[in-house]
Short mmCIF file of C-alpha atoms in Angstrom, two decimals:
data_model
loop_
_atom_site.label_atom_id
_atom_site.label_comp_id
_atom_site.label_asym_id
_atom_site.label_seq_id
_atom_site.Cartn_x
_atom_site.Cartn_y
_atom_site.Cartn_z
CA MET A 1 71.73 83.53 104.15
CA GLY A 2 75.11 81.07 104.84
CA LYS A 3 75.28 79.53 100.94
CA ARG A 4 74.49 83.13 99.03
CA ARG A 5 77.68 84.34 101.25
CA LYS A 6 79.34 81.51 99.89
CA SER A 7 77.89 81.97 96.87
CA SER A 8 79.21 85.60 96.28
CA ARG A 9 82.62 85.70 97.12
CA SER A 10 83.04 82.62 94.69
CA THR A 11 81.85 84.99 92.33
CA ASP A 12 84.11 87.56 93.10
CA LEU A 13 87.54 85.41 93.45
CA THR A 14 87.32 83.40 89.62
CA GLY A 15 84.81 85.27 88.21
CA SER A 16 81.86 83.47 87.58
CA ALA A 17 79.44 80.72 89.49
CA SER A 18 77.02 78.32 88.83
CA GLY A 19 73.50 78.79 88.80
CA ALA A 20 70.22 78.29 87.43
CA GLY A 21 70.55 76.79 84.40
CA GLY A 22 74.50 77.36 83.98
CA ARG A 23 74.81 80.99 83.16
CA ALA A 24 76.71 83.11 84.30
CA GLU A 25 76.52 85.45 87.14
CA LYS A 26 79.02 88.71 86.14
CA ARG A 27 82.26 89.21 89.21
CA GLN A 28 80.59 91.78 91.04
CA LYS A 29 82.44 95.32 90.53
CA VAL A 30 84.81 96.83 93.77
CA ARG A 31 82.15 100.14 94.36
CA ASP A 32 84.37 104.03 93.94
CA ILE A 33 84.26 106.15 97.60
CA PHE A 34 85.28 109.64 97.57
CA VAL A 35 87.03 111.05 100.61
CA PRO A 36 87.73 114.55 99.97
CA ARG A 37 90.06 115.04 103.27
CA PRO A 38 92.24 111.32 103.04
CA PHE A 39 94.84 112.21 105.52
CA GLU A 40 92.74 113.78 107.68
CA GLY A 41 94.16 112.55 111.69
CA LEU A 42 96.93 111.94 110.68
CA THR A 43 98.84 114.14 113.01
CA ASP A 44 100.74 116.25 109.71
CA GLU A 45 98.11 115.88 107.49
CA ALA A 46 99.46 118.83 105.84
CA GLU A 47 102.71 117.99 105.04
CA TRP A 48 100.81 114.96 103.60
CA ILE A 49 99.50 117.06 101.30
CA ALA A 50 102.16 118.73 100.72
CA LEU A 51 104.62 115.89 99.92
CA ARG A 52 101.73 114.34 97.74
CA GLU A 53 101.59 118.16 96.29
CA LEU A 54 103.73 119.90 95.67
CA VAL A 55 107.27 118.60 96.54
CA PRO A 56 109.17 117.16 93.93
CA ALA A 57 111.31 114.75 95.85
CA ALA A 58 111.22 113.51 99.71
CA SER A 59 111.75 111.00 101.81
CA ALA A 60 109.99 110.66 104.95
CA PRO A 61 110.93 106.79 107.45
CA LEU A 62 107.29 105.18 108.87
CA THR A 63 105.77 103.00 111.65
CA LEU A 64 104.11 100.10 111.61
CA THR A 65 101.77 99.25 113.95
CA ALA A 66 102.61 96.67 116.58
CA GLU A 67 100.05 94.36 114.58
CA LEU A 68 101.92 94.33 112.27
CA VAL A 69 105.04 94.17 112.66
CA GLU A 70 104.26 91.20 114.63
CA GLN A 71 102.89 89.64 111.65
CA PHE A 72 105.56 90.95 109.19
CA GLY A 73 108.06 91.57 111.44
CA GLU A 74 110.21 94.83 111.53
CA ARG A 75 110.39 96.28 108.11
CA PRO A 76 111.54 99.81 107.52
CA VAL A 77 108.76 101.46 105.51
CA THR A 78 110.26 104.86 103.50
CA LEU A 79 107.78 107.32 102.85
CA ALA A 80 108.49 108.95 98.98
CA THR A 81 106.89 111.59 97.17
CA VAL A 82 107.47 109.42 93.67
CA LEU A 83 109.30 106.20 92.89
CA PRO A 84 110.49 104.67 89.53
CA MET A 85 107.21 104.49 86.81
CA ALA A 86 105.51 105.93 89.55
CA MET A 87 105.68 102.60 90.85
CA PRO A 88 103.48 102.25 94.24
CA ALA A 89 105.96 100.55 96.23
CA ILE A 90 109.01 98.92 95.68
CA ALA A 91 110.26 96.12 98.15
CA LYS A 92 113.91 95.53 98.29
CA PRO A 93 115.78 92.82 98.44
CA ASP A 94 116.68 93.69 102.25
CA GLY A 95 113.65 93.38 103.19
CA ARG A 96 112.54 97.82 103.27
CA ILE A 97 109.68 98.83 101.68
CA LEU A 98 109.33 102.04 99.75
CA ILE A 99 105.53 104.04 99.54
CA GLY A 100 104.98 106.44 96.79
CA LEU A 101 103.07 108.70 97.46
CA GLN A 102 102.10 110.95 93.35
CA ARG A 103 101.04 107.90 91.29
CA HIS A 104 99.29 107.40 88.27
CA VAL A 105 96.24 105.38 89.11
CA GLN A 106 94.20 105.95 92.57
CA SER A 107 90.79 105.10 94.04
CA GLY A 108 88.73 108.08 95.10
CA ASP A 109 90.49 107.89 99.16
CA VAL A 110 94.07 108.42 99.23
CA SER A 111 95.02 106.58 102.13
CA ARG A 112 93.38 103.51 100.69
CA ASP A 113 95.36 103.24 98.56
CA LEU A 114 98.81 104.07 100.28
CA ALA A 115 97.42 102.17 102.61
CA GLU A 116 96.62 99.33 100.32
CA ALA A 117 100.27 99.07 98.47
CA LEU A 118 102.68 99.60 102.39
CA LEU A 119 100.07 95.87 103.20
CA CYS A 120 101.02 94.09 99.23
CA ALA A 121 105.01 95.09 100.15
CA LEU A 122 104.48 93.84 102.64
CA ARG A 123 103.09 90.74 101.31
CA THR A 124 105.69 90.17 98.82
CA GLU A 125 108.83 88.14 98.91
CA PRO A 126 111.62 91.27 98.93
CA GLY A 127 113.08 91.66 95.72
CA GLY A 128 109.76 90.64 94.51
CA THR A 129 107.85 92.67 92.12
CA VAL A 130 104.86 94.78 94.82
CA SER A 131 101.48 94.24 92.79
CA VAL A 132 99.06 96.58 93.72
CA PRO A 133 94.82 96.63 92.54
CA PRO A 134 93.94 99.52 90.54
CA LEU A 135 90.52 99.94 93.22
CA PRO A 136 90.72 98.19 96.16
CA GLY A 137 88.29 98.17 97.31
CA GLU A 138 87.04 98.66 101.65
CA GLY A 139 90.05 97.99 103.40
CA PRO A 140 92.67 99.58 106.79
CA ARG A 141 93.79 103.08 105.51
CA LEU A 142 97.24 104.73 106.92
CA GLN A 143 95.60 105.18 110.05
CA ASP A 144 95.12 102.06 110.83
CA VAL A 145 98.06 100.79 109.08
CA LEU A 146 101.15 103.41 110.99
CA VAL A 147 102.34 104.38 114.42
CA ASP A 148 100.84 108.68 113.50
CA GLY A 149 103.45 110.92 114.12
CA PRO A 150 104.88 114.15 113.11
CA LEU A 151 106.62 113.37 109.46
CA ASP A 152 110.05 113.43 109.44
CA ILE A 153 111.34 115.01 105.89
CA THR A 154 113.80 114.92 104.49
CA MET A 155 114.17 116.71 101.36
CA HIS A 156 116.50 115.22 98.46
CA ASP A 157 118.37 117.17 94.89
CA GLY A 158 117.86 113.70 93.11
CA PHE A 159 116.51 110.62 93.26
CA GLU A 160 119.75 108.39 94.81
CA PHE A 161 117.51 107.25 97.67
CA TRP A 162 115.77 104.98 95.20
CA LEU A 163 118.67 103.17 94.28
CA ASP A 164 120.79 100.10 96.28
CA PRO A 165 124.22 100.05 97.19
CA GLY A 166 126.48 100.47 93.56
CA ALA A 167 123.22 100.16 91.72
CA ASP A 168 123.75 103.47 89.96
CA GLU A 169 127.21 101.72 88.61
CA ASP A 170 125.26 100.04 86.16
CA PRO A 171 125.49 102.83 82.93
CA ASN A 172 120.80 102.07 82.49
CA VAL A 173 120.27 102.74 85.70
CA LYS A 174 122.60 105.30 86.29
CA ALA A 175 120.81 107.04 82.56
CA SER A 176 117.30 107.27 84.50
CA LEU A 177 118.53 108.40 86.68
CA GLU A 178 119.53 111.10 84.90
CA ARG A 179 116.69 111.38 83.12
CA ALA A 180 114.36 111.72 86.67
CA ASP A 181 116.64 114.25 88.47
CA ALA A 182 116.24 116.30 85.49
CA SER A 183 112.58 116.80 85.83
CA ILE A 184 112.95 118.43 89.22
CA TYR A 185 112.34 121.43 90.70
CA PRO A 186 114.48 123.28 92.84
CA THR A 187 112.19 123.05 96.36
CA THR A 188 112.91 124.27 99.65
CA LYS A 189 110.85 123.69 102.99
CA LEU A 190 110.58 126.49 104.27
CA THR A 191 110.21 126.35 108.98
CA ALA A 192 108.95 129.86 109.13
CA ALA A 193 105.23 127.69 108.59
CA PRO A 194 104.70 124.15 109.03
CA ALA A 195 104.46 122.74 105.25
CA ALA A 196 105.66 125.76 104.16
CA TYR A 197 107.69 125.45 100.46
CA TRP A 198 109.72 127.69 98.76
CA CYS A 199 110.07 126.13 94.96
CA GLN A 200 110.86 128.09 91.50
CA VAL A 201 109.52 126.60 88.65
CA SER A 202 110.48 127.91 85.29
CA ASP A 203 110.94 131.50 85.02
CA LYS A 204 108.89 131.95 88.09
CA SER A 205 109.60 131.77 92.07
CA HIS A 206 107.14 130.99 94.57
CA VAL A 207 105.95 130.46 98.29
CA ARG A 208 103.30 127.78 98.51
CA TRP A 209 101.70 127.30 102.25
CA VAL A 210 98.99 124.30 103.02
CA LEU A 211 97.51 125.87 105.79
CA PRO A 212 96.19 122.73 108.00
CA ASP A 213 92.11 124.32 109.02
CA ASP A 214 88.85 123.92 107.90
CA GLU A 215 88.37 124.85 104.64
CA ASP A 216 85.65 128.00 104.73
CA ALA A 217 87.47 129.18 108.38
CA ALA A 218 91.22 130.07 106.14
CA LEU A 219 88.33 131.32 103.11
CA ALA A 220 87.42 134.15 105.78
CA ALA A 221 90.85 134.66 107.42
CA LEU A 222 92.46 135.21 103.43
CA SER A 223 89.33 138.01 102.88
CA ARG A 224 89.67 139.54 105.74
CA LEU A 225 93.67 140.27 105.00
CA SER A 226 93.24 140.85 101.42
CA ALA A 227 90.40 143.68 102.52
CA ALA A 228 92.53 145.17 104.46
CA GLY A 229 95.38 145.10 101.73
CA GLU A 230 97.73 142.42 104.12
CA LEU A 231 97.77 139.32 102.10
CA THR A 232 101.33 140.23 100.08
CA LEU A 233 104.55 138.70 101.41
CA GLY A 234 106.45 142.08 101.01
CA ASP A 235 107.39 144.51 98.22
CA GLU A 236 107.76 142.72 94.35
CA THR A 237 105.23 140.24 95.79
CA LYS A 238 102.05 138.93 94.40
CA PHE A 239 99.19 136.50 95.49
CA ALA A 240 98.64 134.63 93.37
CA GLY A 241 95.76 132.87 94.29
CA MET A 242 94.87 129.61 95.96
CA PHE A 243 94.22 125.92 95.32
CA ARG A 244 92.08 123.76 97.30
CA ALA A 245 94.18 119.96 97.67
CA HIS A 246 92.56 117.05 99.67
CA GLY A 247 89.53 119.82 101.46
CA ARG A 248 92.69 122.22 102.35
CA LEU A 249 93.86 125.23 101.26
CA VAL A 250 96.79 126.11 99.41
CA PRO A 251 97.84 130.11 98.71
CA VAL A 252 100.79 130.42 95.98
CA TRP A 253 102.57 133.40 95.96
CA ASP A 254 104.89 134.74 93.03
CA ILE A 255 108.03 136.72 94.69
CA PRO A 256 111.34 137.02 93.08
CA ARG A 257 112.63 135.11 91.18
CA ASN A 258 116.14 135.16 92.57
CA ALA A 259 116.09 135.92 95.94
CA ALA A 260 117.36 133.73 98.49
CA PRO A 261 114.55 130.63 99.44
CA GLU A 262 116.12 131.61 103.59
CA SER A 263 115.08 135.69 102.30
CA TRP A 264 111.57 134.43 102.13
CA GLU A 265 111.84 132.89 106.14
CA SER A 266 111.13 136.34 107.90
CA PRO A 267 108.23 137.40 105.63
CA LEU A 268 106.30 134.26 105.50
CA ALA A 269 106.27 134.95 110.01
CA ASP A 270 105.22 137.92 109.40
CA PHE A 271 102.76 136.59 107.15
CA ALA A 272 101.58 133.54 109.87
CA LYS A 273 100.73 136.16 112.26
CA ARG A 274 98.36 137.69 110.45
CA TYR A 275 96.37 135.01 109.74
CA ALA A 276 96.80 133.63 112.66
CA ALA A 277 94.69 136.67 113.27
CA ALA A 278 92.47 137.08 111.27
CA LEU A 279 91.63 133.41 111.48
CA ALA A 280 90.58 134.17 115.31
CA ASP A 281 88.28 136.67 114.52
CA PRO A 282 84.67 135.91 115.88
CA THR A 283 83.25 137.98 113.56
CA GLU A 284 81.25 137.76 110.30
CA LEU A 285 83.11 139.57 107.03
CA ASP A 286 82.21 143.07 106.26
CA ALA A 287 80.98 143.96 102.74
CA ALA A 288 84.88 144.40 101.69
CA GLY A 289 85.82 141.28 103.66
CA ARG A 290 82.83 139.50 101.64
CA ARG A 291 84.13 141.08 98.15
CA ALA A 292 87.28 140.23 98.90
CA ARG A 293 85.68 136.18 99.87
CA GLN A 294 84.64 136.65 96.45
CA GLY A 295 87.42 138.35 94.54
CA LEU A 296 89.34 135.19 95.53
CA LEU A 297 87.22 132.29 94.84
CA GLY A 298 87.04 133.52 91.00
CA ARG A 299 91.17 133.44 91.58
CA GLN A 300 91.95 129.77 91.87
CA LEU A 301 94.17 128.07 90.17
CA THR A 302 95.18 124.84 88.86
CA LEU A 303 98.12 123.53 89.81
CA ARG A 304 99.47 121.20 87.18
#
């Protein structure tokens, strides 16, 4: 058995291994596994989802586990919504590490992707280019490499936080930064509920809220409110629909375009109370609630 495992390992590393008659064996493929709730178990699961799906420019510090600190030393790590060219990670010359949530290439387990990007960055010399495999295979996930806790989120109007001091003096860097900043749509984090955000996209404004609850329970609560005519945030607002993101529901409201973001704190707080009461209702949905549920399912949105 030991020889067989050694032969298989050799195949993984080199891409071929000699067999009987000198025939080459194919490299073993890395299997992709889909994880519907990659941030499950993290204190701020809904905020992780919001930063990945809703927010254009934000950052939050992360804390390495004691085992990683012992292995790699104290390395400041910052979670970013997105990095230049949607890179998975950056190892700064001063030892800082940036990890990007929104990236082009990913596997079926976002948590595993992010953990592998972090580990690859830790193994990279400061200032070097971080190489991250598209399919990391089995291994540690975010929940294994970070000290869990609430995210201390900083919202940004631009991507200057990407840069080292003085880097924006380079005309090419400045032009690239201006292009990136132009892609940002105005977004404000609301305090009335966790993982709730006001945003202005094109000619519309929205409130979006990543609900922290089980999908079925959240859908039932929204259905009760819909049947009771209590699904809006007030006059001149409209429940636009909802979408699913990493195992959670995200309701979206259309709101008047020019109203200030802070003016939606009170309406959202009132809705959050109604939602909590509907969520706590132990009874089965009645006929009106079931019809409302079907209507909500038919109004699922595609964010992108």
